[in-house]
PDB file of C-alpha atoms and ligand atoms in Angstrom:
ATOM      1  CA  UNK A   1      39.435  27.622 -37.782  1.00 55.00           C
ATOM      2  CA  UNK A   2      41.129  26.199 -34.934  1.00 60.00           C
ATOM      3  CA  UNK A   3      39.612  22.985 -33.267  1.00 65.00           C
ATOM      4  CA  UNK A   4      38.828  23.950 -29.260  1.00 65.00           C
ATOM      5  CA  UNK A   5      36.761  22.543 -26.968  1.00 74.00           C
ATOM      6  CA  UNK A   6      33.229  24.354 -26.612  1.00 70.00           C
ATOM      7  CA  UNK A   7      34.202  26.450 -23.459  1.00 72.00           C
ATOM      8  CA  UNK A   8      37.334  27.547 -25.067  1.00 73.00           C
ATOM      9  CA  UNK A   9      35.553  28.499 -28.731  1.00 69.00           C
ATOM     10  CA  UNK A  10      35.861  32.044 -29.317  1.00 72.00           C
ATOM     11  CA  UNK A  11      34.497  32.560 -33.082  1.00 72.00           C
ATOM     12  CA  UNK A  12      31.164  34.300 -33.543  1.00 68.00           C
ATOM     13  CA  UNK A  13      28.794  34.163 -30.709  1.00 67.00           C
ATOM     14  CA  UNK A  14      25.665  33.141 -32.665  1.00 72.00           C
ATOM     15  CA  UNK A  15      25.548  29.950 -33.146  1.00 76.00           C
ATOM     16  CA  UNK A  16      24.575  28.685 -36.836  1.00 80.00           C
ATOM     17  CA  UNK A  17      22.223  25.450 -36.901  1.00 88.00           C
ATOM     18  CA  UNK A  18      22.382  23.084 -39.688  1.00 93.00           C
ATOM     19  CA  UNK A  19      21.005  19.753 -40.234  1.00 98.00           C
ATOM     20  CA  UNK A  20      24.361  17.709 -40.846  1.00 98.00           C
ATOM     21  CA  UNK A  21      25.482  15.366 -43.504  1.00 98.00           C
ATOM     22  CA  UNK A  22      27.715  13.156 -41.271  1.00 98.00           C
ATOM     23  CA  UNK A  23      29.738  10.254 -43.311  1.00 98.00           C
ATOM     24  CA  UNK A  24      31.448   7.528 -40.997  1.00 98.00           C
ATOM     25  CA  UNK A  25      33.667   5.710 -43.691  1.00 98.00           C
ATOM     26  CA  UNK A  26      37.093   3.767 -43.854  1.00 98.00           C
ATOM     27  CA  UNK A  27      37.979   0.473 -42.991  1.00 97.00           C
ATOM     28  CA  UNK A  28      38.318  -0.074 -39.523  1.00 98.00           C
ATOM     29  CA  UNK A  29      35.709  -0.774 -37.508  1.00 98.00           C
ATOM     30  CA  UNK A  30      33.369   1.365 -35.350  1.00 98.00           C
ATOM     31  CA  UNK A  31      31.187   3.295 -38.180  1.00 98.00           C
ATOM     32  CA  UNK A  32      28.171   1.914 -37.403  1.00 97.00           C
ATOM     33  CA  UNK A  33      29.115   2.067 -33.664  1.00 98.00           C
ATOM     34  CA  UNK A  34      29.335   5.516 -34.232  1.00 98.00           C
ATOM     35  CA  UNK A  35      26.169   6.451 -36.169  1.00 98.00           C
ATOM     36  CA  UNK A  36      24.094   4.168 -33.404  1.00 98.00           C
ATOM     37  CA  UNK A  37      25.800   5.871 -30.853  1.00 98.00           C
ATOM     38  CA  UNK A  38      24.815   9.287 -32.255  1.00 98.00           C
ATOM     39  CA  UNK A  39      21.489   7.749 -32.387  1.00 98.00           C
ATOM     40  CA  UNK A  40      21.203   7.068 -29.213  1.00 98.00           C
ATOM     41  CA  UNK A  41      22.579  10.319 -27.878  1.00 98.00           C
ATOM     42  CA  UNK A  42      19.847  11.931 -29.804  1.00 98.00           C
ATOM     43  CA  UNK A  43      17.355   9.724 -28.971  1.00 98.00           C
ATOM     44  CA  UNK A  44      18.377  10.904 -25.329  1.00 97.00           C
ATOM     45  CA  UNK A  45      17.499  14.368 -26.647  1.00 97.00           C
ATOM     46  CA  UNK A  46      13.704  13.453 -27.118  1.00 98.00           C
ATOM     47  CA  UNK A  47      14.679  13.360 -31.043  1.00 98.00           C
ATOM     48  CA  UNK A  48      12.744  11.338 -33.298  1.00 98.00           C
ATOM     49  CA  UNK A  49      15.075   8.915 -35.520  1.00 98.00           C
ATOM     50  CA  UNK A  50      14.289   6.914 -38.577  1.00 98.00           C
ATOM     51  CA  UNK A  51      17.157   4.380 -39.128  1.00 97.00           C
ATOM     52  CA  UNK A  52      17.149   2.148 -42.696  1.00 96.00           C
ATOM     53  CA  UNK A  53      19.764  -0.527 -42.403  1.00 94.00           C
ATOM     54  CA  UNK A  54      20.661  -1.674 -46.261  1.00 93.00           C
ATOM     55  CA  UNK A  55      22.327  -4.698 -45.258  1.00 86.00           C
ATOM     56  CA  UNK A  56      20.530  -7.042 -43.043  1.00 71.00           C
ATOM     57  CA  UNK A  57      22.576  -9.833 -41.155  1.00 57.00           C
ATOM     58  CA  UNK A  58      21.015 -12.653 -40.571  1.00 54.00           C
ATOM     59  CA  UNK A  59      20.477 -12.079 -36.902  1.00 65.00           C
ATOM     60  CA  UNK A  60      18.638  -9.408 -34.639  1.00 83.00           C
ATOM     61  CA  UNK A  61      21.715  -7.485 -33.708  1.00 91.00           C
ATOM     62  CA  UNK A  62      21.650  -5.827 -30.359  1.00 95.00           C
ATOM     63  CA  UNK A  63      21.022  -2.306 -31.938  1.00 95.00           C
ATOM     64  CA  UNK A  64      17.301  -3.196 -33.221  1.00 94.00           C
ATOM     65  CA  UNK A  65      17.225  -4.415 -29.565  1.00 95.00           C
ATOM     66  CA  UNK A  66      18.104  -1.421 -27.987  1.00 97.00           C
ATOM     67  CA  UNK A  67      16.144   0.583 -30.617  1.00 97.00           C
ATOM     68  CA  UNK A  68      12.679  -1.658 -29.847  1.00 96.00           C
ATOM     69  CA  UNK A  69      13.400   0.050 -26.348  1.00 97.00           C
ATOM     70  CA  UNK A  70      12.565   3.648 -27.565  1.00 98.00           C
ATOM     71  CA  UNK A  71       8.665   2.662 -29.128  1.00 98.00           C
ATOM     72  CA  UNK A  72       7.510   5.326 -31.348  1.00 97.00           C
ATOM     73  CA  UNK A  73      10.242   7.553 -31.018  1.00 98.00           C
ATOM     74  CA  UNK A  74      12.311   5.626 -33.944  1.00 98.00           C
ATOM     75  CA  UNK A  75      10.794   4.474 -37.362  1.00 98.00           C
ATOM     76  CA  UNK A  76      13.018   1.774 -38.011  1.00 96.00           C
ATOM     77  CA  UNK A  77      13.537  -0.517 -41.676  1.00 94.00           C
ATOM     78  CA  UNK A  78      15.654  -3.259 -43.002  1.00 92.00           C
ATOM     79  CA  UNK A  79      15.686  -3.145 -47.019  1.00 89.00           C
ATOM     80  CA  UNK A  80      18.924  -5.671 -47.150  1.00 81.00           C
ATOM     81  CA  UNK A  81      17.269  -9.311 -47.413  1.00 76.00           C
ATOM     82  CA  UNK A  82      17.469  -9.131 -51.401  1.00 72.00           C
ATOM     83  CA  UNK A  83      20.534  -8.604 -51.692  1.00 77.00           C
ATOM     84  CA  UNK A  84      23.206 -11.325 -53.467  1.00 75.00           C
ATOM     85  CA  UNK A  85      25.765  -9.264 -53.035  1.00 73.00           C
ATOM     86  CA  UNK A  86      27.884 -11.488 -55.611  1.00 71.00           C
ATOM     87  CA  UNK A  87      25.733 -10.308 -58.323  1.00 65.00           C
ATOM     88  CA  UNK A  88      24.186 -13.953 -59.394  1.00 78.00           C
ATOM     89  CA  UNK A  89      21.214 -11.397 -59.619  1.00 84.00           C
ATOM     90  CA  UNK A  90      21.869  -8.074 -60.598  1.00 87.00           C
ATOM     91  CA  UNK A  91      18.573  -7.152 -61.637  1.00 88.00           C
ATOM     92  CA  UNK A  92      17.423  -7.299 -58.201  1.00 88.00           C
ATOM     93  CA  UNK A  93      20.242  -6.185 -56.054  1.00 89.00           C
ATOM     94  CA  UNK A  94      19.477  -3.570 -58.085  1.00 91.00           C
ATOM     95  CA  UNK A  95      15.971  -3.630 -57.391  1.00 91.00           C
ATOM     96  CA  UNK A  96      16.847  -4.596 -53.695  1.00 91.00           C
ATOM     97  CA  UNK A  97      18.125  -1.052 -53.518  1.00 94.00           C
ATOM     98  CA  UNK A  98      15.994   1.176 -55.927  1.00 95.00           C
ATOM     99  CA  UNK A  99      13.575   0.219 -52.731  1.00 94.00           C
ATOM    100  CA  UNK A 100      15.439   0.936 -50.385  1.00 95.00           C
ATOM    101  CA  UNK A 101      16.580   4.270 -51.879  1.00 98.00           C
ATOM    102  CA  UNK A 102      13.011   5.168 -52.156  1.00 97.00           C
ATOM    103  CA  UNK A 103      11.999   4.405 -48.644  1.00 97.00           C
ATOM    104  CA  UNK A 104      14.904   7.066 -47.578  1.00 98.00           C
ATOM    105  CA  UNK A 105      13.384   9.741 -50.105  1.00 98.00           C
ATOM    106  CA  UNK A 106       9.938   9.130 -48.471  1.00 98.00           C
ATOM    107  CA  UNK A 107      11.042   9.044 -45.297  1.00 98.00           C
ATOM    108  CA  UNK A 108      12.808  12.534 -45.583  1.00 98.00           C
ATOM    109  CA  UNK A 109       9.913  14.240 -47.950  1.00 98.00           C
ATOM    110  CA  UNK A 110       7.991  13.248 -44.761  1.00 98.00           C
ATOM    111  CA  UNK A 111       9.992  15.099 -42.545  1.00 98.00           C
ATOM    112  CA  UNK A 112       8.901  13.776 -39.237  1.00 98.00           C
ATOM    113  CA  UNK A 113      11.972  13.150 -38.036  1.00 98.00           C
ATOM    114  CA  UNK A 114      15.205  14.974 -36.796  1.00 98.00           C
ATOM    115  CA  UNK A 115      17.613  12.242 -37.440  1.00 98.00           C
ATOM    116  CA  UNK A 116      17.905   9.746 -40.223  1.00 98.00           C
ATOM    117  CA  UNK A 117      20.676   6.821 -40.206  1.00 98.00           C
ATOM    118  CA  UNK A 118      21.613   5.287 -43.551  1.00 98.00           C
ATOM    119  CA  UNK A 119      23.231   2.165 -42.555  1.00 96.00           C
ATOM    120  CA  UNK A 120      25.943   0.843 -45.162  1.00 96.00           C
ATOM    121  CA  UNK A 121      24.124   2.757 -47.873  1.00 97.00           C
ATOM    122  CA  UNK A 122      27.989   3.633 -49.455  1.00 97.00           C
ATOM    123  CA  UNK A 123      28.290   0.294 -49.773  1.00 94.00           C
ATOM    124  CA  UNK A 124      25.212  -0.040 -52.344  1.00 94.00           C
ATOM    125  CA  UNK A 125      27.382   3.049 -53.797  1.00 95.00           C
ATOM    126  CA  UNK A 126      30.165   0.876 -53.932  1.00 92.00           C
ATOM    127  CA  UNK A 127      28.342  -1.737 -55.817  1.00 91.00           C
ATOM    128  CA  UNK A 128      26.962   0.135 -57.993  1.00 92.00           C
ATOM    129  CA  UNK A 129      23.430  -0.808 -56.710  1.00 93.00           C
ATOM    130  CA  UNK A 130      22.884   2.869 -56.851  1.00 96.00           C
ATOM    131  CA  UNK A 131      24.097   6.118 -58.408  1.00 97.00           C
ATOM    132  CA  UNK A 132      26.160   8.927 -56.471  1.00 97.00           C
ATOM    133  CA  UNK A 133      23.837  11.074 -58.496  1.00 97.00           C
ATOM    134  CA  UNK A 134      20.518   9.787 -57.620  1.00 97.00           C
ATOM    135  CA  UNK A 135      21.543   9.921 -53.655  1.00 98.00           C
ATOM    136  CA  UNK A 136      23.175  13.011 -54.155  1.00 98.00           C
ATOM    137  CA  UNK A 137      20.154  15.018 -55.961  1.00 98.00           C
ATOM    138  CA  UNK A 138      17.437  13.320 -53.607  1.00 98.00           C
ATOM    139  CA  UNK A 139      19.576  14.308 -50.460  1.00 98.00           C
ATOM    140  CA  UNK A 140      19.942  18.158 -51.934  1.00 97.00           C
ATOM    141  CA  UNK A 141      16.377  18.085 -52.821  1.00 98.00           C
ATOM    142  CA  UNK A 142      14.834  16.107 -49.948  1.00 98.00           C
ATOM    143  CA  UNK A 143      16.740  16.616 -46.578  1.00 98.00           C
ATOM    144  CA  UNK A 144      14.798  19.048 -44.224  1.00 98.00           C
ATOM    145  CA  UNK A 145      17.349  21.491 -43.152  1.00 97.00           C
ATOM    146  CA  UNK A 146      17.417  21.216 -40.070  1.00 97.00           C
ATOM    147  CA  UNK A 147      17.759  17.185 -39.564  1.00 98.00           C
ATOM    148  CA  UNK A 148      21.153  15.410 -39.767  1.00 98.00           C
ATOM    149  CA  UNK A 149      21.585  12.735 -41.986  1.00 98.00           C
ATOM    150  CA  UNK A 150      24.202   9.931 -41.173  1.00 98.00           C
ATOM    151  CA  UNK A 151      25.539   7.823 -44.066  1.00 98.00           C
ATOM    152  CA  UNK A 152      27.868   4.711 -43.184  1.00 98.00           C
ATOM    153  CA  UNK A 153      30.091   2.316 -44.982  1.00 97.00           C
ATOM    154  CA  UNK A 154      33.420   1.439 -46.499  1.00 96.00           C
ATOM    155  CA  UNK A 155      35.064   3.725 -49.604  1.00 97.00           C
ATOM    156  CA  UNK A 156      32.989   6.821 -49.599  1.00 98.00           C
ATOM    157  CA  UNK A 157      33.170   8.655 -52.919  1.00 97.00           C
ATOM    158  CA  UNK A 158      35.047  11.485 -53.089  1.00 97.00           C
ATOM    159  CA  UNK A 159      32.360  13.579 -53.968  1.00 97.00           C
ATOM    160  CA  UNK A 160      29.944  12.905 -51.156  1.00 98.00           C
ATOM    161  CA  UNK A 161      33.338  13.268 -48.745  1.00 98.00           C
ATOM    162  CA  UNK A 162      33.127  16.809 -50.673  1.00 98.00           C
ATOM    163  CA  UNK A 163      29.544  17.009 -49.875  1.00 97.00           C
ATOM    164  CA  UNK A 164      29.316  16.032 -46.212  1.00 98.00           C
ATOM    165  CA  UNK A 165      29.439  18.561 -43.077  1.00 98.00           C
ATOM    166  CA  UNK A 166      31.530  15.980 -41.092  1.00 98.00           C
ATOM    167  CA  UNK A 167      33.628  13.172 -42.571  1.00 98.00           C
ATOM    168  CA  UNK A 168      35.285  10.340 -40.091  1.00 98.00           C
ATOM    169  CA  UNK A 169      37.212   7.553 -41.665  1.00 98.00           C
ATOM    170  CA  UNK A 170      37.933   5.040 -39.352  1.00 98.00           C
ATOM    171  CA  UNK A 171      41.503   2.876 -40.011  1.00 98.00           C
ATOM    172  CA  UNK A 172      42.090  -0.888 -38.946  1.00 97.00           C
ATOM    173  CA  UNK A 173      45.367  -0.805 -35.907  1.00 98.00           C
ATOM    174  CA  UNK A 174      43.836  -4.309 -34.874  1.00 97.00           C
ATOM    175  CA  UNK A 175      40.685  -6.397 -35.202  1.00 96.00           C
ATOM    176  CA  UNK A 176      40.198  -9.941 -33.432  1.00 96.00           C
ATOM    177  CA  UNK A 177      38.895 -10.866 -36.834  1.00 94.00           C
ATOM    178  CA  UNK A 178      43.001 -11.188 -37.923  1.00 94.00           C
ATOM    179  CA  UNK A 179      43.639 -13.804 -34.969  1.00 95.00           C
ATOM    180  CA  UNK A 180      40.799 -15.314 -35.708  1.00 96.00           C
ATOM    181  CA  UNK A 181      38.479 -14.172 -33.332  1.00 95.00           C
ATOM    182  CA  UNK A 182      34.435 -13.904 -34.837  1.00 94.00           C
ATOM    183  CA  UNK A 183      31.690 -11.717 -34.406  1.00 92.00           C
ATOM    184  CA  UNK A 184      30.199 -10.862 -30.762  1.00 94.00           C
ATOM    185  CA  UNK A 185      27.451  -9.898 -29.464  1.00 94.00           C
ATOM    186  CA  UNK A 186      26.855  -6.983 -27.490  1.00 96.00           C
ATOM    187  CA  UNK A 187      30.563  -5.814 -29.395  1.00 96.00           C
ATOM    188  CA  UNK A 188      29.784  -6.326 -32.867  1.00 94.00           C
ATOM    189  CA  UNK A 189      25.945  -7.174 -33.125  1.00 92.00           C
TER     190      UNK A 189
HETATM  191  P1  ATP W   1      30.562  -1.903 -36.442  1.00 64.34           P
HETATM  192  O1  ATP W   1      29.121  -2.212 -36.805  1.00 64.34           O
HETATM  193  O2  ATP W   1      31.097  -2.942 -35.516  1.00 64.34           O
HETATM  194  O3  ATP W   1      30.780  -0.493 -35.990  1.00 64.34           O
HETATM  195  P2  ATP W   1      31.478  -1.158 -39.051  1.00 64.34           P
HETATM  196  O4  ATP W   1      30.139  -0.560 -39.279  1.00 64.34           O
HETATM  197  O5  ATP W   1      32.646  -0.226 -38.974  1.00 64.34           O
HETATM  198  O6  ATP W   1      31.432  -2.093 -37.775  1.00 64.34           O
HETATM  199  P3  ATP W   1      31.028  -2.913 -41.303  1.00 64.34           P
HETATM  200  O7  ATP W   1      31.795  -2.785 -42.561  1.00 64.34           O
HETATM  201  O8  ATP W   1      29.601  -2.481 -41.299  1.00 64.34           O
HETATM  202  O9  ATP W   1      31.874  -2.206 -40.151  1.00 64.34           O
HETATM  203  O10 ATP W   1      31.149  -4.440 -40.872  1.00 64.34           O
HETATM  204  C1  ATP W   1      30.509  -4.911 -39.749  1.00 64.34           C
HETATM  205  C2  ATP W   1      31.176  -6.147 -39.206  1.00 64.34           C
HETATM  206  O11 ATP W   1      32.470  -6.341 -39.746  1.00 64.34           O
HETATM  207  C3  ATP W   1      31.398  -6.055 -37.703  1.00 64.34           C
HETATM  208  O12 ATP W   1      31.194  -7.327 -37.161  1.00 64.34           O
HETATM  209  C4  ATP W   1      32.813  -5.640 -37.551  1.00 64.34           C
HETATM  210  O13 ATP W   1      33.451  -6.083 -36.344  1.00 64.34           O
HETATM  211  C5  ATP W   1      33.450  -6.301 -38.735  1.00 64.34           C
HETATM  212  N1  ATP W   1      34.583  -5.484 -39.185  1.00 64.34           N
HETATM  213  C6  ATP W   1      34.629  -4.147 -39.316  1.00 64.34           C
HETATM  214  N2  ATP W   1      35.857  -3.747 -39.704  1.00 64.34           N
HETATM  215  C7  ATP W   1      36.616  -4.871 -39.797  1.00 64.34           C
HETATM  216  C8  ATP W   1      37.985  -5.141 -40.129  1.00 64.34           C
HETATM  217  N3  ATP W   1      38.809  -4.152 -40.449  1.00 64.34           N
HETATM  218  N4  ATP W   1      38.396  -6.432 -40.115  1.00 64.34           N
HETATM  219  C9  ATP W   1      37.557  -7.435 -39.799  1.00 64.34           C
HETATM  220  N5  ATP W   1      36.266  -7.250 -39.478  1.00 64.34           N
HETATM  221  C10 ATP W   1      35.790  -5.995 -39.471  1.00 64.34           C
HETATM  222 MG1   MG W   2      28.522  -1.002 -40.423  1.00 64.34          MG
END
């Protein structure tokens, strides 16, 4: 089907509403801008949001801040802290994200929420930290149909690209980071 703007879409009148599986992958930067920003436009919407973050940095990053804003409206968790990420402890990185996992099945068995933000959960994929399977059958099983679900990180797997309702792969044309330019806040946390 032909991509038009909204006023211009002609296809079937009724419209069809599904709770999304939205993947923001690749590696540029911007996929976490982009899942908070959908965040926040919902939030805008009166949604309720539950965001777990799977890699914590070691600062309050100006998203939480902005979150804090919104009270009860967003359930909010940080499941990275036991992470090694070099594996000097598989066991529990493993463990680390077995939690984590769990708190996103709850969370969506729950179903109190209209959107949920996985942040850099496809990099615990990556690592190995979790199956495809496991978030694959728990998503299938678990996600209310109606909510979106937003999944971030580098390297998606194929088969949750295959999986997903919308797929956006960012790709590096510049970042500061190759003149040497760090982190910032307000632009990057
Ligand atoms: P952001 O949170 O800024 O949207 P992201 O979610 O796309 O970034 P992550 O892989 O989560 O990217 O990494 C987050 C941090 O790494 C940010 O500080 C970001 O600026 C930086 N970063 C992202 N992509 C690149 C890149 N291609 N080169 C250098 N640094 C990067
Ligand atoms: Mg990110």
């Amino acid at each position: 089907m032909k991509d038009v703007a909204p006023r211009e879409f002609n296809g079937p009148t009724e419209r069809i509403k599904k709770g999304l599986l939205i993947v923001y992958t690749g590696d540029g930067k911007g996929k976490s801008t982009a899942a908070y920003g959908t965040v926040f436009r919902s939030l805008g919407r009166g949604f309720k949001v539950a965001v777990v973050q799977f890699i914590k940095g070691p600062w309050i990053s100006g998203e939480i801040k902005s979150l804090e804003k919104f009270g009860s409206q967003v359930e909010y968790h940080s499941v990275g802290e036991g992470f090694t990420w070099d594996t000097k402890d598989l066991k529990k990185d493993v463990a680390s994200a077995k939690v984590g996992w769990k708190k996103c099945l709850k969370l969506l068995k729950d179903a109190k929420h209209d959107v949920y933000l996985f942040d850099e959960i496809i990099y615990v994929l990556k690592y190995k930290f979790l199956t495809l399977e496991e978030v694959l059958s728990g998503l299938n099983e678990f996600k209310p149909s109606l909510a979106h679900v937003i999944l971030t990180g580098r390297d998606a797997p194929v088969e949750l690209i295959e999986w997903a309702d919308l797929v956006t792969e960012m790709k590096v044309v510049k970042h500061p980071f190759q003149k040497g330019i760090l982190a910032q806040p307000g632009i990057d946390y």
